[in-house]
Amino acid sequence: NAGVMQNPRHLVRRRGQEARLRCSPMKGHSHVYWYRQLPEEGLKFMVYLQKENIIDESGMPKERFSAEFPKEGPSILRIQQVVRGDSAAYFCASSAYSRSGNTIYFGEGSWLTVV
Amino acid sequence: SQKIEQNSEALNIQEGKTATLTCNYTNYSPAYLQWYRQDPGRGPVFLLLIRENEKEKRKERLKVTFDTTLKQSLFHITASQPADSATYLCALESTGNQFYFGTGTSLTVIP
């Protein structure tokens, strides 16, 4: 009964490179959320996706960041031309439904370090 | 925009005592409020959900209250243990089914 799986757990990128973070939701879950957490800060909402649809990307930076959740395969958070300020922990969460009162389940996170 | 505030300072308590954590929110009227636990280097883990029409919810040594008039939730851990040491996050669900989190309160239970 696997939970939310994220990989890689740790990723080091040089400035200007691309970072791709993957998230496989819990079995049976079709809703995925991405959050960013900086040291000593809370979880910041980035994007909410369902299969093949972006429902809300109001928390995503306008440039360099994109997310997808294809019909087959994991959800991908892509950061192009990374900068030092992108260094953070990126958490993915999933849920089975979109109705109110739902619980979301988190993965263990992907720690991105930009050098 | 909605704002969620939790105890900004770390909370240190003696083992066996009751820990009380606070979550205040503004510009928002959530139907549900949730509490999560996060350990260093790990993802948040769901603990409890409370609905707006529920004043109190309990689960083992955990108790959550929800006062929609004060716009506040209190999270209590009774008979605290060192293993309860972690950061605790409150989360509100928006009308669009996104979840917004507070900054968390770091709890340390001293043996």
Tab-separated table of C-alpha atoms in Angstrom:
chain	number	residue	atom	x	y	z
A	1	ASN	CA	0.000	0.000	0.000
A	2	ALA	CA	2.440	2.588	-1.257
A	3	GLY	CA	1.955	6.185	-0.273
A	4	VAL	CA	2.797	9.244	-2.320
A	5	MET	CA	6.148	8.645	-3.977
A	6	GLN	CA	8.470	11.469	-4.873
A	7	ASN	CA	11.781	11.340	-6.644
A	8	PRO	CA	14.467	12.265	-6.553
A	9	ARG	CA	14.693	12.847	-2.808
A	10	HIS	CA	17.680	15.091	-3.282
A	11	LEU	CA	18.712	16.954	-6.401
A	12	VAL	CA	21.644	19.273	-6.986
A	13	ARG	CA	21.610	21.558	-10.003
A	14	ARG	CA	23.906	24.325	-11.197
A	15	ARG	CA	22.416	27.720	-11.919
A	16	GLY	CA	20.783	27.748	-15.336
A	17	GLN	CA	20.067	24.016	-15.470
A	18	GLU	CA	16.654	22.408	-15.400
A	19	ALA	CA	15.155	20.517	-12.476
A	20	ARG	CA	12.451	17.884	-12.892
A	21	LEU	CA	10.650	16.587	-9.839
A	22	ARG	CA	8.337	13.602	-10.089
A	23	CYS	CA	5.368	12.587	-8.009
A	24	SER	CA	3.341	9.392	-8.144
A	25	PRO	CA	0.116	9.805	-6.154
A	26	MET	CA	-1.354	7.173	-3.901
A	27	LYS	CA	-3.168	4.394	-5.723
A	28	GLY	CA	-6.644	5.510	-6.670
A	29	HIS	CA	-5.873	9.215	-6.221
A	30	SER	CA	-6.399	11.497	-9.196
A	31	HIS	CA	-5.696	14.867	-7.582
A	32	VAL	CA	-2.181	16.188	-7.035
A	33	TYR	CA	-0.913	19.258	-5.203
A	34	TRP	CA	2.583	20.740	-5.206
A	35	TYR	CA	3.957	22.827	-2.341
A	36	ARG	CA	7.281	24.547	-1.721
A	37	GLN	CA	8.847	24.875	1.716
A	38	LEU	CA	11.756	27.134	2.495
A	39	PRO	CA	13.779	26.700	5.712
A	40	GLU	CA	11.891	27.998	8.756
A	41	GLU	CA	8.859	28.753	6.582
A	42	GLY	CA	5.525	27.098	6.022
A	43	LEU	CA	4.243	25.186	3.047
A	44	LYS	CA	3.415	27.468	0.147
A	45	PHE	CA	0.778	26.246	-2.291
A	46	MET	CA	1.985	26.163	-5.876
A	47	VAL	CA	-0.396	24.204	-8.088
A	48	TYR	CA	-3.350	21.834	-8.009
A	49	LEU	CA	-3.827	19.330	-10.820
A	50	GLN	CA	-6.131	16.571	-11.870
A	51	LYS	CA	-5.349	14.092	-14.607
A	52	GLU	CA	-4.523	16.110	-17.745
A	53	ASN	CA	-5.842	19.331	-16.201
A	54	ILE	CA	-4.382	22.207	-14.216
A	55	ILE	CA	-7.110	23.259	-11.794
A	56	ASP	CA	-5.325	26.084	-9.985
A	57	GLU	CA	-1.809	27.377	-10.590
A	58	SER	CA	-2.203	30.614	-8.671
A	59	GLY	CA	0.813	29.820	-6.482
A	60	MET	CA	3.196	29.100	-9.337
A	61	PRO	CA	5.774	31.703	-10.334
A	62	LYS	CA	4.851	33.064	-13.741
A	63	GLU	CA	8.159	32.200	-15.336
A	64	ARG	CA	10.382	29.127	-15.405
A	65	PHE	CA	7.948	26.901	-13.458
A	66	SER	CA	5.497	24.460	-15.000
A	67	ALA	CA	3.583	21.393	-13.878
A	68	GLU	CA	1.750	18.578	-15.563
A	69	PHE	CA	-0.151	15.469	-14.613
A	70	PRO	CA	-0.516	13.317	-17.719
A	71	LYS	CA	-3.058	10.588	-18.253
A	72	GLU	CA	-0.337	8.016	-17.731
A	73	GLY	CA	2.656	8.427	-15.457
A	74	PRO	CA	3.623	10.679	-12.596
A	75	SER	CA	3.021	14.364	-12.105
A	76	ILE	CA	6.056	16.468	-13.037
A	77	LEU	CA	7.122	19.807	-11.594
A	78	ARG	CA	9.618	21.398	-13.935
A	79	ILE	CA	11.858	24.329	-13.088
A	80	GLN	CA	13.821	25.794	-15.964
A	81	GLN	CA	16.992	27.865	-15.636
A	82	VAL	CA	17.178	27.354	-11.900
A	83	VAL	CA	18.483	30.094	-9.619
A	84	ARG	CA	19.773	29.906	-6.054
A	85	GLY	CA	16.423	31.127	-4.734
A	86	ASP	CA	14.779	27.971	-6.066
A	87	SER	CA	16.618	25.920	-3.451
A	88	ALA	CA	13.873	24.478	-1.255
A	89	ALA	CA	11.965	21.354	-0.371
A	90	TYR	CA	9.183	20.574	-2.822
A	91	PHE	CA	6.340	18.467	-1.513
A	92	CYS	CA	3.703	16.671	-3.482
A	93	ALA	CA	0.374	15.609	-1.999
A	94	SER	CA	-2.524	13.655	-3.405
A	95	SER	CA	-6.187	13.105	-2.684
A	96	ALA	CA	-8.907	10.856	-3.991
A	97	TYR	CA	-11.618	13.462	-4.322
A	98	SER	CA	-12.117	17.144	-4.765
A	99	ARG	CA	-15.022	17.504	-2.367
A	100	SER	CA	-14.711	19.561	0.769
A	101	GLY	CA	-13.462	17.877	3.891
A	102	ASN	CA	-11.008	15.808	1.955
A	103	THR	CA	-7.638	14.825	3.387
A	104	ILE	CA	-4.458	15.158	1.395
A	105	TYR	CA	-1.505	12.840	1.842
A	106	PHE	CA	2.046	14.027	1.406
A	107	GLY	CA	5.148	12.470	-0.025
A	108	GLU	CA	8.509	12.757	1.690
A	109	GLY	CA	9.582	15.657	-0.474
A	110	SER	CA	12.293	16.467	-2.999
A	111	TRP	CA	15.125	18.681	-1.754
A	112	LEU	CA	16.508	20.881	-4.503
A	113	THR	CA	19.856	22.571	-4.026
A	114	VAL	CA	21.053	25.050	-6.624
A	115	VAL	CA	24.779	25.708	-6.593
B	1	SER	CA	-6.028	37.263	0.970
B	2	GLN	CA	-6.318	34.644	3.666
B	3	LYS	CA	-3.809	34.689	6.466
B	4	ILE	CA	-3.073	31.800	8.827
B	5	GLU	CA	-0.996	32.409	11.947
B	6	GLN	CA	0.403	29.899	14.368
B	7	ASN	CA	2.491	30.362	17.536
B	8	SER	CA	5.521	32.023	16.051
B	9	GLU	CA	7.880	30.932	18.780
B	10	ALA	CA	8.917	27.404	19.532
B	11	LEU	CA	7.106	25.738	22.400
B	12	ASN	CA	9.053	23.801	25.040
B	13	ILE	CA	7.174	21.817	27.655
B	14	GLN	CA	7.932	19.199	30.265
B	15	GLU	CA	7.049	15.594	29.608
B	16	GLY	CA	3.624	14.714	30.949
B	17	LYS	CA	2.228	18.231	30.606
B	18	THR	CA	-0.372	19.355	28.085
B	19	ALA	CA	0.857	21.205	25.016
B	20	THR	CA	-1.497	23.777	23.494
B	21	LEU	CA	-0.888	25.143	20.011
B	22	THR	CA	-2.839	27.974	18.419
B	23	CYS	CA	-3.983	28.584	14.858
B	24	ASN	CA	-5.638	31.900	13.984
B	25	TYR	CA	-6.944	32.879	10.589
B	26	THR	CA	-8.340	36.010	8.971
B	27	ASN	CA	-10.248	36.938	5.833
B	28	TYR	CA	-11.547	33.426	5.582
B	29	SER	CA	-14.457	31.207	6.619
B	30	PRO	CA	-13.325	27.627	6.161
B	31	ALA	CA	-15.729	24.748	6.493
B	32	TYR	CA	-12.881	22.471	7.578
B	33	LEU	CA	-9.621	22.818	9.419
B	34	GLN	CA	-6.901	20.190	9.586
B	35	TRP	CA	-3.801	19.598	11.672
B	36	TYR	CA	-0.634	17.922	10.444
B	37	ARG	CA	2.619	16.850	12.033
B	38	GLN	CA	5.958	17.316	10.296
B	39	ASP	CA	9.253	15.835	11.417
B	40	PRO	CA	12.601	17.219	10.159
B	41	GLY	CA	13.335	16.080	6.623
B	42	ARG	CA	9.947	14.418	6.235
B	43	GLY	CA	6.611	15.225	4.675
B	44	PRO	CA	3.622	16.371	6.756
B	45	VAL	CA	1.402	13.658	8.181
B	46	PHE	CA	-2.336	14.169	8.664
B	47	LEU	CA	-3.562	14.070	12.267
B	48	LEU	CA	-7.085	15.431	12.626
B	49	LEU	CA	-9.843	17.162	10.685
B	50	ILE	CA	-12.550	19.245	12.320
B	51	ARG	CA	-15.666	20.655	10.662
B	52	GLU	CA	-17.103	24.100	11.303
B	53	ASN	CA	-20.122	22.655	13.064
B	54	GLU	CA	-17.935	20.620	15.426
B	55	LYS	CA	-16.681	22.409	18.503
B	56	GLU	CA	-14.249	19.710	19.512
B	57	LYS	CA	-12.630	16.573	18.110
B	58	ARG	CA	-10.528	13.986	19.928
B	59	LYS	CA	-8.159	11.230	18.881
B	60	GLU	CA	-6.270	9.397	21.610
B	61	ARG	CA	-4.157	12.077	23.362
B	62	LEU	CA	-5.001	14.737	20.792
B	63	LYS	CA	-7.810	17.260	21.029
B	64	VAL	CA	-8.750	19.985	18.556
B	65	THR	CA	-11.220	22.817	19.043
B	66	PHE	CA	-12.637	25.085	16.352
B	67	ASP	CA	-14.158	28.463	17.187
B	68	THR	CA	-15.497	30.060	14.015
B	69	THR	CA	-16.455	33.234	15.888
B	70	LEU	CA	-12.930	33.806	17.154
B	71	LYS	CA	-11.505	32.351	13.900
B	72	GLN	CA	-9.268	30.143	15.950
B	73	SER	CA	-8.370	26.500	16.433
B	74	LEU	CA	-6.540	25.093	19.431
B	75	PHE	CA	-4.582	21.846	19.253
B	76	HIS	CA	-3.880	20.036	22.531
B	77	ILE	CA	-1.572	17.115	23.241
B	78	THR	CA	-2.199	15.690	26.693
B	79	ALA	CA	0.342	13.650	28.676
B	80	SER	CA	2.992	14.804	26.234
B	81	GLN	CA	5.967	12.579	25.425
B	82	PRO	CA	9.377	13.336	23.896
B	83	ALA	CA	8.196	11.470	20.789
B	84	ASP	CA	5.602	14.230	20.296
B	85	SER	CA	8.421	16.672	19.504
B	86	ALA	CA	7.834	17.917	15.961
B	87	THR	CA	6.433	20.842	14.012
B	88	TYR	CA	2.643	21.024	13.902
B	89	LEU	CA	0.860	22.681	10.998
B	90	CYS	CA	-2.724	23.812	10.670
B	91	ALA	CA	-4.350	23.893	7.260
B	92	LEU	CA	-7.493	25.446	5.861
B	93	GLU	CA	-9.304	24.286	2.778
B	94	SER	CA	-10.343	26.947	0.306
B	95	THR	CA	-13.495	26.884	-1.780
B	96	GLY	CA	-11.394	25.723	-4.707
B	97	ASN	CA	-10.189	22.659	-2.773
B	98	GLN	CA	-6.689	24.009	-2.327
B	99	PHE	CA	-5.157	23.667	1.109
B	100	TYR	CA	-3.363	26.588	2.731
B	101	PHE	CA	-0.976	25.998	5.602
B	102	GLY	CA	0.226	28.021	8.542
B	103	THR	CA	3.943	28.407	9.189
B	104	GLY	CA	3.839	25.749	11.896
B	105	THR	CA	4.766	25.627	15.559
B	106	SER	CA	7.833	23.724	16.693
B	107	LEU	CA	7.147	21.682	19.826
B	108	THR	CA	9.855	20.182	22.022
B	109	VAL	CA	8.876	17.904	24.887
B	110	ILE	CA	11.622	17.778	27.491
B	111	PRO	CA	12.098	14.473	29.316
